[in-house]
PDB file of N, CA and C in Angstrom:
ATOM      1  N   UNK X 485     125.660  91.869  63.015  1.00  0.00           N
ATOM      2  CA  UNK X 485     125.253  91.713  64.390  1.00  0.00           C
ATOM      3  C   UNK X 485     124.951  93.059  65.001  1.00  0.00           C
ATOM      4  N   UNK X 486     124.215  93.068  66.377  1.00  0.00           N
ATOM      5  CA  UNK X 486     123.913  94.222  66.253  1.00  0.00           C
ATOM      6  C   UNK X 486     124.469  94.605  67.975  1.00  0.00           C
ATOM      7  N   UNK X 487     125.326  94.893  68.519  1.00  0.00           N
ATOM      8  CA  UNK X 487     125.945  94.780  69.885  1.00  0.00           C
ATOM      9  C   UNK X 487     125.083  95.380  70.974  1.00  0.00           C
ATOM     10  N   UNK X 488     123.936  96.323  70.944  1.00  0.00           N
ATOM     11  CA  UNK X 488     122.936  96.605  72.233  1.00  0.00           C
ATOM     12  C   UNK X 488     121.386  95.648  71.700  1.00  0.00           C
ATOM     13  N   UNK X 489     121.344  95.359  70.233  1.00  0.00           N
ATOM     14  CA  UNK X 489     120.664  94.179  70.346  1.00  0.00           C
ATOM     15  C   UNK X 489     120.701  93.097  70.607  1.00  0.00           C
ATOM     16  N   UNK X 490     121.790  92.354  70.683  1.00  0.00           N
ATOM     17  CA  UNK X 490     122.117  91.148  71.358  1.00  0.00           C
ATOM     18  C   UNK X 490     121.725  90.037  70.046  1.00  0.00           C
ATOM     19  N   UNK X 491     121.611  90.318  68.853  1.00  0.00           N
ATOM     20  CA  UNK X 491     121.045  89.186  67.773  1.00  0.00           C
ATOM     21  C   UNK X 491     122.290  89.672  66.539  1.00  0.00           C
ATOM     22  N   UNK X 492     121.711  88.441  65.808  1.00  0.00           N
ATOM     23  CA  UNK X 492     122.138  88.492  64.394  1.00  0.00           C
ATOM     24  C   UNK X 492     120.934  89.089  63.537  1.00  0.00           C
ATOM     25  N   UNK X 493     120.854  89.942  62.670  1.00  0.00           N
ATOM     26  CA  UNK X 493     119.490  90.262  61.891  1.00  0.00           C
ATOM     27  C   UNK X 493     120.018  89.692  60.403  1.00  0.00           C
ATOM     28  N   UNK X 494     119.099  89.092  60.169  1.00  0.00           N
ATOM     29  CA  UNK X 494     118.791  88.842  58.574  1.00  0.00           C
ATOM     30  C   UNK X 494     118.243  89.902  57.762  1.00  0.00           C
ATOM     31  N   UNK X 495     118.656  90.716  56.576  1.00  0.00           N
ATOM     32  CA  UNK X 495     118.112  91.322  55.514  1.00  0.00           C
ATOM     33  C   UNK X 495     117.406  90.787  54.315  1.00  0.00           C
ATOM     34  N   UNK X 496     116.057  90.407  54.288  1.00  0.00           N
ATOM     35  CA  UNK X 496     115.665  90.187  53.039  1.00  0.00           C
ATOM     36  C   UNK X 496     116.191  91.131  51.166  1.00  0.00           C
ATOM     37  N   UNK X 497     116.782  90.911  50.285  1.00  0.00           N
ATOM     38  CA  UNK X 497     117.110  91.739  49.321  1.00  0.00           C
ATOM     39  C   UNK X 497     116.205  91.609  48.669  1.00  0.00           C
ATOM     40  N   UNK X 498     115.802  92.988  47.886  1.00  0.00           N
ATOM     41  CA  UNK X 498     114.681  92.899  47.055  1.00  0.00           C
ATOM     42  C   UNK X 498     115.472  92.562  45.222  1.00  0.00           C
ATOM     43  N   UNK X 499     114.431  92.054  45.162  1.00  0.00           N
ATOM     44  CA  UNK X 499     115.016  91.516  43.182  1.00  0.00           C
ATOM     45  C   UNK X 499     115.926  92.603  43.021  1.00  0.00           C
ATOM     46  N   UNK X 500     116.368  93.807  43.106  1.00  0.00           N
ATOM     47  CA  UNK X 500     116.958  94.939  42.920  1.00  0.00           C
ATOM     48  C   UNK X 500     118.456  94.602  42.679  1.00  0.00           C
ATOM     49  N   UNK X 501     118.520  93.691  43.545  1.00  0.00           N
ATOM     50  CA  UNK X 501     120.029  93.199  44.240  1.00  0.00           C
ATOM     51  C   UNK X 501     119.997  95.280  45.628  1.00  0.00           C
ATOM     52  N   UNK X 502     119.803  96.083  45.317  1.00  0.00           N
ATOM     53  CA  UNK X 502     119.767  97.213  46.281  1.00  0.00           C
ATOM     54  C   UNK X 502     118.554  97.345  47.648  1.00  0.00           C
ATOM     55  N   UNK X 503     117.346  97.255  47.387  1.00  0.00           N
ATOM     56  CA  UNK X 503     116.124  97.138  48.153  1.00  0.00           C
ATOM     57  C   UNK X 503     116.744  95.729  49.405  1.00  0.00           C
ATOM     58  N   UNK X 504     116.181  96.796  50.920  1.00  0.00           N
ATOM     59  CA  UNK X 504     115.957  96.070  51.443  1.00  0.00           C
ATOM     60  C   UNK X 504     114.740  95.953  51.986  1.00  0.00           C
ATOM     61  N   UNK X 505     114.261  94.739  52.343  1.00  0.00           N
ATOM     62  CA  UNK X 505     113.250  94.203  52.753  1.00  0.00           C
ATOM     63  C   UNK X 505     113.034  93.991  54.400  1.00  0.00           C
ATOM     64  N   UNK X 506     112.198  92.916  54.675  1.00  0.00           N
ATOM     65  CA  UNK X 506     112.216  92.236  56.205  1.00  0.00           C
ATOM     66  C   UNK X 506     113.473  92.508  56.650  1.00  0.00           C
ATOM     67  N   UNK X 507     113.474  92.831  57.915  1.00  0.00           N
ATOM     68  CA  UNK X 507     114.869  92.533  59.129  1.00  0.00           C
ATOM     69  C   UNK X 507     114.034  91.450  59.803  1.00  0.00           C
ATOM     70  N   UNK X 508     114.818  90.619  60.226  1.00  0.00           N
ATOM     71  CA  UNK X 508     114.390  89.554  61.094  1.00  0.00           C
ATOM     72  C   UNK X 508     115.669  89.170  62.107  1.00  0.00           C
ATOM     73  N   UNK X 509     115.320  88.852  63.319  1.00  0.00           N
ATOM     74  CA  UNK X 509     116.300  89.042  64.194  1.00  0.00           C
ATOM     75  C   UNK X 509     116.275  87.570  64.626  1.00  0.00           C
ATOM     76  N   UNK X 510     117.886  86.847  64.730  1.00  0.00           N
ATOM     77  CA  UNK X 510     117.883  85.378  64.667  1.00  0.00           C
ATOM     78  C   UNK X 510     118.996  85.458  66.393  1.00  0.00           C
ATOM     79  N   UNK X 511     118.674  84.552  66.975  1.00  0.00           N
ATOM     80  CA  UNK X 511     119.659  84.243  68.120  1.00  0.00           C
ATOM     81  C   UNK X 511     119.709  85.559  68.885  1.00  0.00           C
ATOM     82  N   UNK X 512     118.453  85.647  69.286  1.00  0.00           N
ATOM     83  CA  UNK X 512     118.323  87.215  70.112  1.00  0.00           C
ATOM     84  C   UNK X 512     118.589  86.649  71.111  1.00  0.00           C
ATOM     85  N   UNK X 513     119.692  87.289  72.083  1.00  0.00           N
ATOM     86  CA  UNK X 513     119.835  87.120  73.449  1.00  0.00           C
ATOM     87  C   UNK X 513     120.762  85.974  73.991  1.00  0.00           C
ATOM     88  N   UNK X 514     120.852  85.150  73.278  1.00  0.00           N
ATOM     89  CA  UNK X 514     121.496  83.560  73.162  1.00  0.00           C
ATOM     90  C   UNK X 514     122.898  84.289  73.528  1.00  0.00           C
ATOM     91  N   UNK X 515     123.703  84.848  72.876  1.00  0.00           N
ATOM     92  CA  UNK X 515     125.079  84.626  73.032  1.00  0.00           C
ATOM     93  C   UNK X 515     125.737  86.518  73.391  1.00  0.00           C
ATOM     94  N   UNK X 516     124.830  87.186  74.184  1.00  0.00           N
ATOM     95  CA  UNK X 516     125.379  88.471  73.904  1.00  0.00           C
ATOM     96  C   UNK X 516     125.516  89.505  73.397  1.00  0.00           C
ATOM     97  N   UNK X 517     126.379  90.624  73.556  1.00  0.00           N
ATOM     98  CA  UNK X 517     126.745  91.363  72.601  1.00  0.00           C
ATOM     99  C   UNK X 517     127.525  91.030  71.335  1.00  0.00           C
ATOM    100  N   UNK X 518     127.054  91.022  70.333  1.00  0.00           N
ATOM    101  CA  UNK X 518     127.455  90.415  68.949  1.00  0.00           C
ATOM    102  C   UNK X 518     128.340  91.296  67.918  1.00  0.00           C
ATOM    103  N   UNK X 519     129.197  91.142  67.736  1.00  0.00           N
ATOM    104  CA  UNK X 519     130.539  91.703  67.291  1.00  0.00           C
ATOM    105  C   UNK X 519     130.487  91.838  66.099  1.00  0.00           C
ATOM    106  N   UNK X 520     131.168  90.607  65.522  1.00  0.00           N
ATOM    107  CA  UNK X 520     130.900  90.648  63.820  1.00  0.00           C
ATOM    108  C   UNK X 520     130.132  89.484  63.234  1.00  0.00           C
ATOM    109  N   UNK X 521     129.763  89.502  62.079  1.00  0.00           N
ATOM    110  CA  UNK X 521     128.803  88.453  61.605  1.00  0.00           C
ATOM    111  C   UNK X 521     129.932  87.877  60.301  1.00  0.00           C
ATOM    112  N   UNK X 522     130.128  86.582  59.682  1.00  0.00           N
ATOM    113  CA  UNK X 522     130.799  85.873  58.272  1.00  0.00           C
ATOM    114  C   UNK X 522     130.350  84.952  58.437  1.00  0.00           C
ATOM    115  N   UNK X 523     129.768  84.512  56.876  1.00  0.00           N
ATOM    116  CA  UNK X 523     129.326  83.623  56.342  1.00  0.00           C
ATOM    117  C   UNK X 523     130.579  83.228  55.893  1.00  0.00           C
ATOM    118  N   UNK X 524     130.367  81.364  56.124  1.00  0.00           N
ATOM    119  CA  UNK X 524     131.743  80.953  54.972  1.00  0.00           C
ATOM    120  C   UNK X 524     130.902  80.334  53.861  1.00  0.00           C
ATOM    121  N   UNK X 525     131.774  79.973  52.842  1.00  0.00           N
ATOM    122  CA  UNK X 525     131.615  79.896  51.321  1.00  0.00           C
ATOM    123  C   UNK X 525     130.922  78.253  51.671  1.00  0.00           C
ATOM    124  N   UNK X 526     130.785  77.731  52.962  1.00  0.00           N
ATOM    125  CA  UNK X 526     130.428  76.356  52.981  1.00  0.00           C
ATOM    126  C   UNK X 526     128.755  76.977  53.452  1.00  0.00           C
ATOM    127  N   UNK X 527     128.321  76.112  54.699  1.00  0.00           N
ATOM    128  CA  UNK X 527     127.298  76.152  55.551  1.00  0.00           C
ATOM    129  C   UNK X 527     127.150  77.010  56.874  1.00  0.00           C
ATOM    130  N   UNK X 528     128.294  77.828  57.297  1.00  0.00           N
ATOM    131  CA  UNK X 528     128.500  78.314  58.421  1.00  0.00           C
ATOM    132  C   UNK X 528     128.653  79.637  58.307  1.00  0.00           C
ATOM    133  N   UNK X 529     128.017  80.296  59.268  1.00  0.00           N
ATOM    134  CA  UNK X 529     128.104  81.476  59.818  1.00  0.00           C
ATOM    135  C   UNK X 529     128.791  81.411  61.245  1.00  0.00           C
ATOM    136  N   UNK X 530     129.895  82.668  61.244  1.00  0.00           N
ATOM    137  CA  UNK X 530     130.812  82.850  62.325  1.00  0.00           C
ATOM    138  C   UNK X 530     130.157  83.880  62.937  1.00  0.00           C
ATOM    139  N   UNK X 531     130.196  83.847  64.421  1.00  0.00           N
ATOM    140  CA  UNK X 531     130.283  85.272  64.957  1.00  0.00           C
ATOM    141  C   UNK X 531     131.089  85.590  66.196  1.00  0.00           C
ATOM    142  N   UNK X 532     131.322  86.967  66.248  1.00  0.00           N
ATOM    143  CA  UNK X 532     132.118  87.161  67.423  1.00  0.00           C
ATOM    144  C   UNK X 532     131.561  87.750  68.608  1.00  0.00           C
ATOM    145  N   UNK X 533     131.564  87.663  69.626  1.00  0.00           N
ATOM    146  CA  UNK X 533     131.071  88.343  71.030  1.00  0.00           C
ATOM    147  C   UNK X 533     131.865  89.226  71.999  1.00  0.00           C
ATOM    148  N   UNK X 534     131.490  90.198  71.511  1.00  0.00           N
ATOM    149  CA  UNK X 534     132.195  91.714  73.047  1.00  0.00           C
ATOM    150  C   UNK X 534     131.169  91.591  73.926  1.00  0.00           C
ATOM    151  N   UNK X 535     131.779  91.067  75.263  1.00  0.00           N
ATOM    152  CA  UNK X 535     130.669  91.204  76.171  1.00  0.00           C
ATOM    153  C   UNK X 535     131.805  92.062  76.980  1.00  0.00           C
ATOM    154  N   UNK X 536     132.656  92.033  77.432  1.00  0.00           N
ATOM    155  CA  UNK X 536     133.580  92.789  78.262  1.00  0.00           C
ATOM    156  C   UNK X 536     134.054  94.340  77.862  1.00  0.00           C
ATOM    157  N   UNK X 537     134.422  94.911  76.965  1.00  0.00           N
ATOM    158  CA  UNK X 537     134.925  95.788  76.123  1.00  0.00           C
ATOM    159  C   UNK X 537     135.718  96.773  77.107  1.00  0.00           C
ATOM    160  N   UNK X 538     136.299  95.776  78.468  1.00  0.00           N
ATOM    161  CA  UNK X 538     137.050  96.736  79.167  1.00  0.00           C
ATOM    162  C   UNK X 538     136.227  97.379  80.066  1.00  0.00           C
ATOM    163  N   UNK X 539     134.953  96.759  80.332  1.00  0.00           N
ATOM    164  CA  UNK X 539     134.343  97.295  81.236  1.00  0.00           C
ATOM    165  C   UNK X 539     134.238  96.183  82.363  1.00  0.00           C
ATOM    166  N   UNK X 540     134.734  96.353  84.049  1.00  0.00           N
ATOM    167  CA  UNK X 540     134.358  95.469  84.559  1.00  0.00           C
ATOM    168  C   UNK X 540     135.710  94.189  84.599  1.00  0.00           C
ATOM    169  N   UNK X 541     135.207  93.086  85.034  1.00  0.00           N
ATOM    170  CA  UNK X 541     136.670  92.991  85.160  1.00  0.00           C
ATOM    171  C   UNK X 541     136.142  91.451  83.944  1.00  0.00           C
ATOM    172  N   UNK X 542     136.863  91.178  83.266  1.00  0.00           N
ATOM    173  CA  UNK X 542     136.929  90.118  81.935  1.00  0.00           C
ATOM    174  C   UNK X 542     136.818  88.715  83.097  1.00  0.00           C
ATOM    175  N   UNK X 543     135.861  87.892  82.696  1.00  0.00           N
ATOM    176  CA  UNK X 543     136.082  86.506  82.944  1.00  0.00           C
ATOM    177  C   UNK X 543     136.160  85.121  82.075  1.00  0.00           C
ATOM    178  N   UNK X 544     136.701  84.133  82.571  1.00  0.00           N
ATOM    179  CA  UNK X 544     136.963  82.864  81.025  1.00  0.00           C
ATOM    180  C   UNK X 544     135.254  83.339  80.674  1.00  0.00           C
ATOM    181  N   UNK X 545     135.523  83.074  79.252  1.00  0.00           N
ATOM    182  CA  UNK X 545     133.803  82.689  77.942  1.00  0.00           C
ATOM    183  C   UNK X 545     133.241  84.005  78.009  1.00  0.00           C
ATOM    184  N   UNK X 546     134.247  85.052  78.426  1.00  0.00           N
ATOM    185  CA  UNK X 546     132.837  86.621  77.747  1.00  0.00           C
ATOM    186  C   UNK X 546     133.117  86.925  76.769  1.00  0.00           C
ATOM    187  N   UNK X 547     133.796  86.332  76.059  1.00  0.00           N
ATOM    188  CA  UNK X 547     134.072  86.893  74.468  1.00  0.00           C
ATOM    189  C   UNK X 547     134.431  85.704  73.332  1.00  0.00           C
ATOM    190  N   UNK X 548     133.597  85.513  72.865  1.00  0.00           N
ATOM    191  CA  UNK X 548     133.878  83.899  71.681  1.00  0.00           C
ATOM    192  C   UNK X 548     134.235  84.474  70.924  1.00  0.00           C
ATOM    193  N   UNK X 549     134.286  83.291  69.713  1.00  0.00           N
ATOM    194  CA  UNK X 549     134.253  83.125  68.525  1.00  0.00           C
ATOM    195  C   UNK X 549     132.809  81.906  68.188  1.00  0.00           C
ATOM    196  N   UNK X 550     131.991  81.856  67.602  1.00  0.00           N
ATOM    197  CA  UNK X 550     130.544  80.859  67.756  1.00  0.00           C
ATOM    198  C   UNK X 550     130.799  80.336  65.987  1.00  0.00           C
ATOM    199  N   UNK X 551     130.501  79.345  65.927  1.00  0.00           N
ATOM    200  CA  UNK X 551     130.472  78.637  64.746  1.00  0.00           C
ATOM    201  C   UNK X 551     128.902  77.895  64.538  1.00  0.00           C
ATOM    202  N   UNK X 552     128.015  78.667  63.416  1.00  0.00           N
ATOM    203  CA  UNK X 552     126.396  77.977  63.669  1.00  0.00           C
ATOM    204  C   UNK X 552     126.678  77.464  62.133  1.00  0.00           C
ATOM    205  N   UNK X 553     125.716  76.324  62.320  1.00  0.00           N
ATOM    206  CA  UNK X 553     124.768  76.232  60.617  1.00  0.00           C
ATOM    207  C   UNK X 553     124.229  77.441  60.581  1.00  0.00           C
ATOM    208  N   UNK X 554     124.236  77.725  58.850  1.00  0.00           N
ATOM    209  CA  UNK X 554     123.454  79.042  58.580  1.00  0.00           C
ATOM    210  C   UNK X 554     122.041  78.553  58.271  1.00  0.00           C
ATOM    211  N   UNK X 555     121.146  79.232  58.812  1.00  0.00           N
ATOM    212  CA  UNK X 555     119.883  79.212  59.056  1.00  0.00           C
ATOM    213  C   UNK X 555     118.685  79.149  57.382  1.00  0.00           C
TER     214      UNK X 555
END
């Protein structure tokens, strides 16, 4: 995730398994500043959201946990 981009980016890998390819930026803007990104071993990608980081005063829902289908 990328936290002043506000998305998740996808890396294309090149046959290399090392080479990277395309960035493509998924759920730009949707949910925030974006924390961490995990895939689980099923269908889902987790992510987390710092929107507060102690700046300002914290209100309920500025900071999840998001559960998507992986794309």
């Amino acid at each position: 995730g990328g936290l002043r981009g506000e998305a998740v980016y996808r890396a294309e890998i090149g046959a290399d398994g090392v080479t990277i390819g395309k960035l493509s930026a998924l759920y730009q803007g949707q949910f925030g500043r974006i924390r961490a990104v995990v895939a689980s071993a099923g269908k889902y990608l987790y992510i987390t959201t710092s929107n507060t980081d102690g700046r300002g005063d914290p209100h309920a829902g500025d900071d999840k946990i998001i559960r998507l289908n992986l794309p």
